[in-house]
XYZ file of C-alpha atoms in Angstrom:
359
model
C 1.636 -11.030 21.352
C -1.027 -11.345 24.010
C -2.743 -8.148 25.080
C -1.264 -6.691 28.239
C -1.536 -3.467 30.185
C 1.836 -1.770 29.955
C 0.846 1.429 31.757
C 2.545 0.360 35.008
C 5.574 -1.277 33.369
C 9.008 0.383 33.159
C 9.366 2.464 29.986
C 10.480 0.231 27.067
C 13.565 2.300 26.217
C 17.093 3.132 27.427
C 16.110 6.699 28.285
C 16.660 5.838 31.958
C 20.416 5.470 31.245
C 20.539 8.870 29.530
C 18.676 10.461 32.455
C 20.884 8.905 35.163
C 23.708 11.443 35.115
C 25.677 9.692 37.885
C 26.415 6.660 35.661
C 30.094 6.281 34.773
C 30.310 2.667 33.533
C 27.768 1.058 31.177
C 28.427 -2.543 30.141
C 26.642 -3.964 27.093
C 26.687 -7.752 26.770
C 24.918 -10.908 25.654
C 25.260 -13.962 23.419
C 27.429 -13.748 20.294
C 25.798 -12.257 17.204
C 22.869 -10.470 18.863
C 23.990 -6.914 18.052
C 25.998 -5.875 21.119
C 28.380 -3.645 19.155
C 25.554 -1.864 17.333
C 23.729 -1.331 20.641
C 26.930 -0.040 22.318
C 27.632 2.388 19.485
C 24.026 3.618 19.368
C 24.007 4.126 23.135
C 27.306 6.011 22.906
C 25.862 8.216 20.145
C 22.831 9.083 22.291
C 24.914 9.678 25.433
C 27.142 12.051 23.451
C 24.132 14.355 23.045
C 23.929 14.885 26.810
C 27.438 14.258 28.246
C 30.631 16.261 27.784
C 32.953 13.300 27.006
C 31.914 9.752 26.108
C 34.183 6.745 25.471
C 33.213 3.407 23.900
C 35.620 0.574 24.764
C 35.584 -2.830 23.053
C 36.827 -5.684 25.271
C 35.823 -8.311 22.710
C 38.934 -9.914 21.119
C 37.022 -9.897 17.793
C 36.747 -6.115 17.592
C 33.929 -4.557 15.572
C 33.993 -0.869 16.500
C 36.062 -0.031 13.425
C 33.481 -1.786 11.219
C 30.532 -0.134 12.958
C 31.898 3.418 12.645
C 33.578 2.759 9.252
C 36.857 4.205 10.499
C 40.029 2.844 12.085
C 39.734 2.548 15.865
C 42.993 1.861 17.699
C 44.295 0.877 21.138
C 44.257 4.508 22.252
C 41.067 6.627 22.405
C 40.207 7.525 18.803
C 37.929 10.523 18.058
C 34.842 9.462 16.089
C 34.277 11.516 12.952
C 31.188 13.685 13.165
C 31.505 14.167 16.952
C 33.678 16.374 19.135
C 32.925 14.482 22.376
C 32.791 10.782 21.389
C 35.866 8.527 21.342
C 36.336 4.777 20.890
C 39.132 2.292 21.628
C 39.728 -1.453 21.256
C 41.722 -3.376 23.861
C 43.118 -6.901 24.073
C 43.573 -8.245 27.623
C 46.401 -10.678 26.851
C 48.399 -8.259 24.731
C 47.869 -5.472 27.253
C 49.084 -7.772 30.036
C 52.398 -8.314 28.240
C 52.782 -4.560 27.731
C 51.921 -3.903 31.365
C 54.552 -6.378 32.563
C 57.105 -4.818 30.217
C 56.233 -1.360 31.510
C 56.658 -2.584 35.084
C 60.026 -4.086 34.163
C 61.149 -0.896 32.394
C 60.119 1.337 35.275
C 61.537 -0.831 38.049
C 64.090 -3.212 36.513
C 66.746 -0.635 35.926
C 66.210 0.962 39.327
C 67.593 -1.870 41.435
C 68.162 -5.579 41.636
C 65.527 -5.796 44.383
C 62.853 -4.322 42.136
C 63.920 -6.641 39.338
C 63.385 -9.609 41.659
C 59.943 -8.328 42.606
C 58.948 -7.989 38.941
C 60.159 -11.520 38.212
C 58.164 -13.005 41.065
C 55.082 -10.941 40.150
C 55.328 -12.376 36.634
C 55.536 -15.881 38.090
C 52.491 -15.183 40.259
C 50.470 -13.867 37.323
C 51.292 -17.036 35.387
C 50.239 -19.343 38.236
C 46.850 -17.933 39.334
C 44.076 -18.637 36.759
C 42.579 -15.445 35.356
C 44.878 -13.135 37.299
C 46.685 -11.926 34.161
C 43.461 -10.678 32.560
C 42.296 -9.357 35.929
C 45.410 -7.236 36.386
C 45.209 -6.095 32.779
C 41.627 -5.055 33.385
C 42.597 -3.154 36.540
C 45.231 -1.321 34.481
C 42.587 -0.528 31.859
C 40.277 0.868 34.543
C 43.094 3.048 35.892
C 43.877 4.278 32.375
C 40.224 5.022 31.579
C 39.730 6.826 34.900
C 42.776 9.018 34.221
C 41.324 10.021 30.818
C 38.526 11.928 32.532
C 35.462 10.735 30.553
C 31.973 11.401 31.919
C 30.755 7.943 30.948
C 32.355 4.819 29.457
C 30.363 2.269 27.437
C 31.924 -1.212 27.347
C 31.173 -3.305 24.266
C 31.917 -6.688 25.823
C 32.739 -10.147 24.500
C 30.077 -12.913 24.379
C 28.491 -13.844 27.714
C 30.999 -16.353 29.158
C 33.995 -14.062 28.623
C 32.070 -11.090 30.008
C 31.077 -12.904 33.191
C 34.722 -13.808 33.740
C 35.692 -10.182 33.165
C 33.187 -8.946 35.731
C 34.274 -11.561 38.269
C 37.941 -10.487 37.996
C 37.828 -8.084 40.948
C 36.458 -10.896 43.130
C 38.962 -13.456 41.780
C 41.919 -11.154 42.323
C 40.758 -10.056 45.752
C 40.613 -13.695 46.846
C 43.961 -14.569 45.254
C 45.798 -11.607 46.778
C 44.045 -12.184 50.092
C 45.433 -15.731 50.157
C 48.955 -14.532 49.397
C 48.776 -11.879 52.113
C 47.394 -14.455 54.576
C 50.447 -16.638 53.956
C 52.909 -13.917 54.873
C 52.652 -14.630 58.608
C 53.021 -18.385 58.169
C 55.650 -18.420 55.421
C 57.050 -14.905 55.565
C 60.688 -15.981 55.535
C 60.089 -18.456 52.727
C 58.415 -15.789 50.556
C 61.360 -13.478 51.135
C 63.857 -16.184 50.223
C 61.872 -17.200 47.117
C 61.769 -13.576 46.006
C 65.481 -13.172 46.646
C 66.130 -16.115 44.310
C 64.744 -14.031 41.414
C 67.034 -11.100 42.152
C 69.413 -9.553 44.624
C 68.529 -8.156 48.033
C 67.885 -9.488 51.500
C 64.837 -11.753 52.114
C 63.321 -9.237 54.558
C 63.496 -6.364 52.081
C 62.175 -8.480 49.266
C 59.203 -9.689 51.292
C 58.177 -6.167 52.262
C 58.455 -4.921 48.673
C 56.481 -7.860 47.273
C 53.695 -7.504 49.840
C 53.634 -3.761 49.213
C 53.177 -4.360 45.469
C 50.400 -6.906 46.092
C 48.621 -4.601 48.538
C 48.825 -1.753 46.012
C 47.195 -3.975 43.374
C 44.501 -5.068 45.792
C 43.579 -1.452 46.593
C 43.020 -0.763 42.867
C 40.936 -3.935 42.476
C 38.816 -3.111 45.532
C 38.123 0.326 44.087
C 37.005 -1.244 40.798
C 34.842 -3.765 42.665
C 33.143 -1.056 44.716
C 32.421 0.951 41.559
C 30.991 -2.108 39.769
C 28.625 -2.850 42.641
C 27.344 0.711 42.968
C 24.128 1.101 40.901
C 24.667 4.858 40.892
C 27.910 4.368 38.949
C 27.548 1.099 37.000
C 24.816 -0.710 35.093
C 24.692 -3.604 32.650
C 22.545 -3.660 29.496
C 21.641 -7.192 28.363
C 21.219 -7.626 24.602
C 19.369 -10.529 22.989
C 17.267 -11.537 19.985
C 13.802 -13.142 20.212
C 14.978 -16.774 20.020
C 15.127 -19.507 22.655
C 18.916 -19.767 23.080
C 19.353 -16.010 23.321
C 16.552 -15.582 25.899
C 18.010 -18.501 27.895
C 21.481 -16.931 27.814
C 20.022 -13.610 28.952
C 18.379 -15.289 31.954
C 21.740 -16.833 32.904
C 23.456 -13.473 32.484
C 20.886 -11.670 34.665
C 21.298 -14.268 37.434
C 25.115 -14.092 37.313
C 25.065 -10.276 37.400
C 22.808 -10.458 40.448
C 25.281 -12.843 42.082
C 28.132 -10.374 41.496
C 25.986 -7.524 42.832
C 26.016 -5.657 39.504
C 22.948 -3.582 38.628
C 21.004 -4.684 35.555
C 17.554 -3.386 34.668
C 17.697 -2.946 30.885
C 17.186 -5.529 28.140
C 17.460 -4.703 24.438
C 15.763 -7.157 22.054
C 17.248 -6.751 18.576
C 16.091 -7.895 15.101
C 12.372 -7.728 15.905
C 10.034 -8.085 12.882
C 7.432 -5.291 12.913
C 7.595 -4.709 16.707
C 4.498 -2.490 16.616
C 2.350 -5.133 14.858
C 0.740 -8.271 16.261
C 1.195 -11.681 14.605
C -2.544 -12.413 14.744
C -3.416 -9.186 12.925
C -0.795 -9.890 10.260
C -2.090 -13.467 9.995
C -5.643 -12.249 9.410
C -4.439 -9.855 6.705
C -2.491 -12.671 5.016
C -5.489 -15.021 5.048
C -7.685 -12.362 3.452
C -5.180 -11.453 0.740
C -3.290 -14.692 0.188
C -5.349 -15.802 -2.816
C -4.455 -12.684 -4.768
C -0.698 -13.136 -4.250
C 1.669 -15.042 -6.572
C 2.846 -18.396 -5.223
C 6.358 -17.130 -4.432
C 4.932 -14.158 -2.527
C 2.684 -16.538 -0.564
C 5.700 -18.633 0.432
C 7.685 -15.555 1.454
C 4.773 -14.187 3.523
C 4.151 -17.590 5.142
C 7.797 -17.875 6.136
C 7.786 -14.332 7.514
C 4.590 -15.106 9.488
C 6.139 -18.252 10.999
C 9.139 -16.190 12.125
C 6.904 -13.404 13.458
C 4.832 -15.886 15.536
C 7.995 -17.432 16.959
C 9.422 -14.002 17.820
C 6.181 -12.884 19.469
C 6.216 -16.009 21.645
C 9.698 -15.268 22.952
C 9.056 -11.530 23.278
C 6.002 -12.450 25.366
C 8.207 -14.689 27.533
C 10.710 -11.848 27.873
C 8.019 -9.496 29.167
C 6.689 -12.228 31.477
C 10.169 -12.741 32.945
C 11.387 -9.155 33.106
C 8.553 -6.782 32.227
C 7.753 -5.805 35.837
C 11.314 -4.837 36.782
C 13.264 -4.257 33.555
C 13.113 -1.696 30.783
C 12.633 -4.024 27.784
C 13.430 -2.197 24.527
C 12.381 -3.698 21.157
C 14.627 -2.760 18.232
C 13.251 -3.335 14.699
C 14.814 -5.546 12.049
C 15.890 -3.221 9.236
C 16.244 -3.419 5.458
C 19.768 -2.013 5.725
C 22.988 -2.546 7.690
C 23.682 -0.227 10.628
C 27.160 0.938 9.636
C 28.631 4.416 9.662
C 27.849 7.435 11.836
C 24.734 8.535 9.927
C 23.078 5.107 10.083
C 24.023 4.716 13.780
C 22.523 8.119 14.576
C 19.326 7.211 12.752
C 18.994 3.779 14.367
C 19.972 4.985 17.849
C 16.746 6.991 18.115
C 14.906 3.668 18.548
C 16.746 3.121 21.843
C 15.328 6.323 23.289
C 11.995 6.682 21.501
C 10.141 3.477 22.438
C 8.143 1.452 19.935
C 4.391 1.894 20.470
C 3.196 -1.647 21.194
C -0.400 -0.495 20.916
C 0.168 0.847 17.393
């Protein structure tokens, strides 16, 4: 890496997240396979040292929390062994949506024919507006998580595209419900009649109940949206590896987060070869000692040096792009897998205790 003065740059660690006690929602995201789950778990482990109750939630359909902690993590908050204040849970938006609809039907269907009609039409609406099913599921998740009374929730999200859709849900749903509510003055009678077709009751009653249900949903979504866009409550940690595609994806993610008004000022770069060493210094050492090494060792060292030079180039680009405004944390490539509580605890220290780039 080129020499640079890092004295005025933001600290290269996630200590700022630990220190910001007002934070309630921390999203961790990035391209597939860059170490989001490991970063989420390590951040949760560190937060558990300073907060009373911490929850890690996986919204990735391909759940990995169970693998990371080496214990079964379910759909309800599961206590993590070795902690008395750290829980984890894995959710599935589509499956949760079906359960939510069933719950709505159970709680309202038996009450009256009018309510049954409302539930039927709500189901039709959720099937017809793209993304609304996951959006409503997510709003239910947020309500559930809020009721559980955790100090901070870390979201281990799905790969970038899915995550961006997740974060845009409040906006999508707000627009969709806004449109429906706009139509009530123009097609009020028609909405009432359409609702009545799905169940008993007069069109007037049905219209009022449907609009009441939609307004109730919109209030929840607005609350979620406001929380997401408040940097005191929510932040997003971008995770990448020092390769072109991953850095490119991170740039896209940062721009999209900015568009949604979501705070993001932390980037974690995983799988870094010898983050404290410079490729040129290693190259000089290799040149001096290459002759004394067996041929196979020379090939291994040459391959490692090629990878190190490539990584340094992209790490340099990362600091050029984000170094002035973002906390860029370099996490070392290890000789062992980060699985189980002990290994996560050990590795998580690197998130808080920054690598000395001058070392």
